[in-house]
mmCIF file of C-alpha atoms in Angstrom:
data_model
loop_
_atom_site.group_PDB
_atom_site.id
_atom_site.type_symbol
_atom_site.label_atom_id
_atom_site.label_comp_id
_atom_site.label_asym_id
_atom_site.label_seq_id
_atom_site.Cartn_x
_atom_site.Cartn_y
_atom_site.Cartn_z
ATOM 1 C CA MET A 1 105.669 72.365 -138.368
ATOM 2 C CA LYS A 2 106.744 75.257 -140.542
ATOM 3 C CA MET A 3 105.985 78.593 -139.596
ATOM 4 C CA LYS A 4 106.167 81.858 -140.950
ATOM 5 C CA TYR A 5 106.346 83.745 -137.502
ATOM 6 C CA ALA A 6 107.874 83.107 -134.162
ATOM 7 C CA LEU A 7 108.357 85.338 -131.112
ATOM 8 C CA VAL A 8 111.825 87.077 -130.862
ATOM 9 C CA ASN A 9 112.163 89.406 -127.898
ATOM 10 C CA ASN A 10 108.312 88.928 -127.549
ATOM 11 C CA GLU A 11 107.661 90.427 -131.087
ATOM 12 C CA ARG A 12 106.347 88.352 -134.103
ATOM 13 C CA GLN A 13 109.009 88.054 -136.606
ATOM 14 C CA GLU A 14 109.886 86.219 -139.817
ATOM 15 C CA PRO A 15 112.979 83.913 -139.842
ATOM 16 C CA GLN A 16 116.537 85.366 -140.534
ATOM 17 C CA PRO A 17 119.509 83.145 -140.625
ATOM 18 C CA GLY A 18 120.861 82.211 -137.050
ATOM 19 C CA LEU A 19 117.799 83.445 -135.026
ATOM 20 C CA LEU A 20 115.911 81.684 -132.036
ATOM 21 C CA GLY A 21 112.705 82.149 -131.094
ATOM 22 C CA LYS A 22 109.658 80.687 -129.318
ATOM 23 C CA CYS A 23 106.748 79.262 -130.727
ATOM 24 C CA GLN A 24 103.465 81.665 -130.677
ATOM 25 C CA CYS A 25 101.163 78.699 -129.710
ATOM 26 C CA CYS A 26 103.275 76.425 -127.263
ATOM 27 C CA ASN A 27 106.057 78.653 -126.278
ATOM 28 C CA SER A 28 108.589 75.985 -127.464
ATOM 29 C CA ALA A 29 111.998 76.810 -128.608
ATOM 30 C CA VAL A 30 112.011 77.272 -132.642
ATOM 31 C CA ILE A 31 114.963 77.916 -134.925
ATOM 32 C CA SER A 32 115.095 79.621 -138.358
ATOM 33 C CA LYS A 33 115.320 77.400 -141.223
ATOM 34 C CA CYS A 34 116.926 79.725 -143.816
ATOM 35 C CA GLY A 35 118.189 77.579 -146.748
ATOM 36 C CA ASN A 36 118.242 77.501 -150.436
ATOM 37 C CA LEU A 37 115.938 74.800 -151.143
ATOM 38 C CA ARG A 38 112.874 75.450 -149.341
ATOM 39 C CA ILE A 39 110.919 78.352 -148.115
ATOM 40 C CA TRP A 40 112.372 80.100 -144.974
ATOM 41 C CA HIS A 41 110.445 79.058 -142.039
ATOM 42 C CA TRP A 42 110.481 78.530 -138.230
ATOM 43 C CA ALA A 43 110.801 74.892 -136.810
ATOM 44 C CA HIS A 44 110.541 73.377 -133.380
ATOM 45 C CA LYS A 45 113.768 72.638 -131.773
ATOM 46 C CA THR A 46 112.495 69.197 -130.486
ATOM 47 C CA LYS A 47 109.681 66.973 -131.773
ATOM 48 C CA VAL A 48 106.611 68.683 -130.237
ATOM 49 C CA GLU A 49 102.940 68.000 -131.032
ATOM 50 C CA CYS A 50 101.973 71.846 -130.958
ATOM 51 C CA ASP A 51 98.978 72.398 -133.307
ATOM 52 C CA PRO A 52 97.768 69.147 -134.840
ATOM 53 C CA TRP A 53 95.743 70.908 -137.345
ATOM 54 C CA TRP A 54 98.770 73.007 -138.421
ATOM 55 C CA GLU A 55 100.281 72.379 -141.992
ATOM 56 C CA GLU A 56 102.195 74.924 -143.825
ATOM 57 C CA SER A 57 103.015 74.176 -147.516
ATOM 58 C CA ASP A 58 104.550 76.488 -149.961
ATOM 59 C CA TRP A 59 100.806 76.516 -151.432
ATOM 60 C CA HIS A 60 99.539 77.893 -147.827
ATOM 61 C CA ARG A 61 102.201 80.341 -147.602
ATOM 62 C CA ALA A 62 101.309 81.740 -150.982
ATOM 63 C CA TRP A 63 97.696 82.100 -150.388
ATOM 64 C CA LYS A 64 98.519 83.722 -146.669
ATOM 65 C CA GLU A 65 100.691 86.226 -148.459
ATOM 66 C CA GLN A 66 97.390 87.491 -150.280
ATOM 67 C CA PHE A 67 96.704 89.225 -146.873
ATOM 68 C CA PRO A 68 98.428 91.549 -144.452
ATOM 69 C CA LYS A 69 100.878 90.340 -142.399
ATOM 70 C CA GLU A 70 99.214 91.195 -139.136
ATOM 71 C CA TRP A 71 96.408 88.902 -140.326
ATOM 72 C CA GLN A 72 98.584 85.704 -140.649
ATOM 73 C CA GLU A 73 98.983 83.121 -138.278
ATOM 74 C CA ILE A 74 96.932 84.229 -135.327
ATOM 75 C CA ILE A 75 96.653 82.040 -132.418
ATOM 76 C CA HIS A 76 93.107 81.259 -130.710
ATOM 77 C CA LYS A 77 92.911 79.761 -127.275
ATOM 78 C CA ALA A 78 89.868 78.203 -125.769
ATOM 79 C CA LYS A 79 88.892 78.190 -122.365
ATOM 80 C CA ASN A 80 90.208 74.595 -121.735
ATOM 81 C CA ASP A 81 93.403 75.796 -123.080
ATOM 82 C CA GLU A 82 93.157 74.259 -126.683
ATOM 83 C CA LYS A 83 95.331 76.382 -129.083
ATOM 84 C CA HIS A 84 95.070 76.214 -132.680
ATOM 85 C CA ILE A 85 96.825 78.780 -135.224
ATOM 86 C CA ALA A 86 94.626 80.216 -137.671
ATOM 87 C CA ASP A 87 95.907 80.867 -141.302
ATOM 88 C CA VAL A 88 94.293 84.133 -141.566
ATOM 89 C CA LYS A 89 91.787 86.323 -139.335
ATOM 90 C CA THR A 90 90.589 89.381 -140.614
ATOM 91 C CA GLU A 91 90.089 92.657 -139.007
ATOM 92 C CA GLN A 92 86.402 92.042 -138.829
ATOM 93 C CA GLY A 93 87.340 88.728 -137.053
ATOM 94 C CA PHE A 94 86.805 86.291 -140.226
ATOM 95 C CA VAL A 95 88.926 83.179 -139.897
ATOM 96 C CA ILE A 96 90.036 81.802 -143.177
ATOM 97 C CA GLU A 97 91.903 78.379 -143.156
ATOM 98 C CA PHE A 98 93.291 77.281 -146.191
ATOM 99 C CA GLN A 99 93.008 73.323 -147.168
ATOM 100 C CA HIS A 100 94.691 71.767 -150.111
ATOM 101 C CA SER A 101 94.711 68.268 -149.029
ATOM 102 C CA HIS A 102 91.625 65.713 -148.160
ATOM 103 C CA LEU A 103 90.245 66.831 -144.619
ATOM 104 C CA ASP A 104 88.482 64.069 -142.791
ATOM 105 C CA PRO A 105 84.710 65.420 -142.399
ATOM 106 C CA GLN A 106 85.212 64.919 -138.233
ATOM 107 C CA GLU A 107 88.109 67.035 -138.473
ATOM 108 C CA ARG A 108 86.350 69.973 -140.407
ATOM 109 C CA VAL A 109 83.422 69.862 -137.873
ATOM 110 C CA ALA A 110 85.928 70.138 -134.876
ATOM 111 C CA ARG A 111 87.726 73.181 -136.623
ATOM 112 C CA GLU A 112 84.423 74.725 -137.271
ATOM 113 C CA ALA A 113 83.264 74.072 -133.644
ATOM 114 C CA PHE A 114 86.501 75.531 -132.090
ATOM 115 C CA TYR A 115 86.318 78.669 -134.217
ATOM 116 C CA GLN A 116 82.508 79.004 -133.160
ATOM 117 C CA ILE A 117 83.712 79.484 -129.592
ATOM 118 C CA TYR A 118 84.765 83.133 -130.663
ATOM 119 C CA GLY A 119 81.528 83.593 -132.821
ATOM 120 C CA LEU A 120 83.776 83.805 -135.818
ATOM 121 C CA GLY A 121 82.651 81.014 -138.191
ATOM 122 C CA CYS A 122 84.812 79.294 -140.794
#
């Protein structure tokens, strides 16, 4: 799972070479990946099933970059402790999820239902 933001000293930060942080969603250790071939990102140190809905491609990153940084990768937590990372959440509370590949209709319904918990819509 590639993430743009992680918590470093309890503040959201983009990756930089040599940094260690914590996943905003599951609080697991993440490391900064800052090579020359792929977009810089954070990755879990160990295999973790953090957010099964999360996928971050260069395409996703390009779309998220069209919005203010403070709107990107916002964590939502339900009363049952289920958590998901919204691609974008606007100041007005709208959640925007970018989908470039096929999405199973049942998963789409589950995502919409999850965000409806907040009265946000999708």
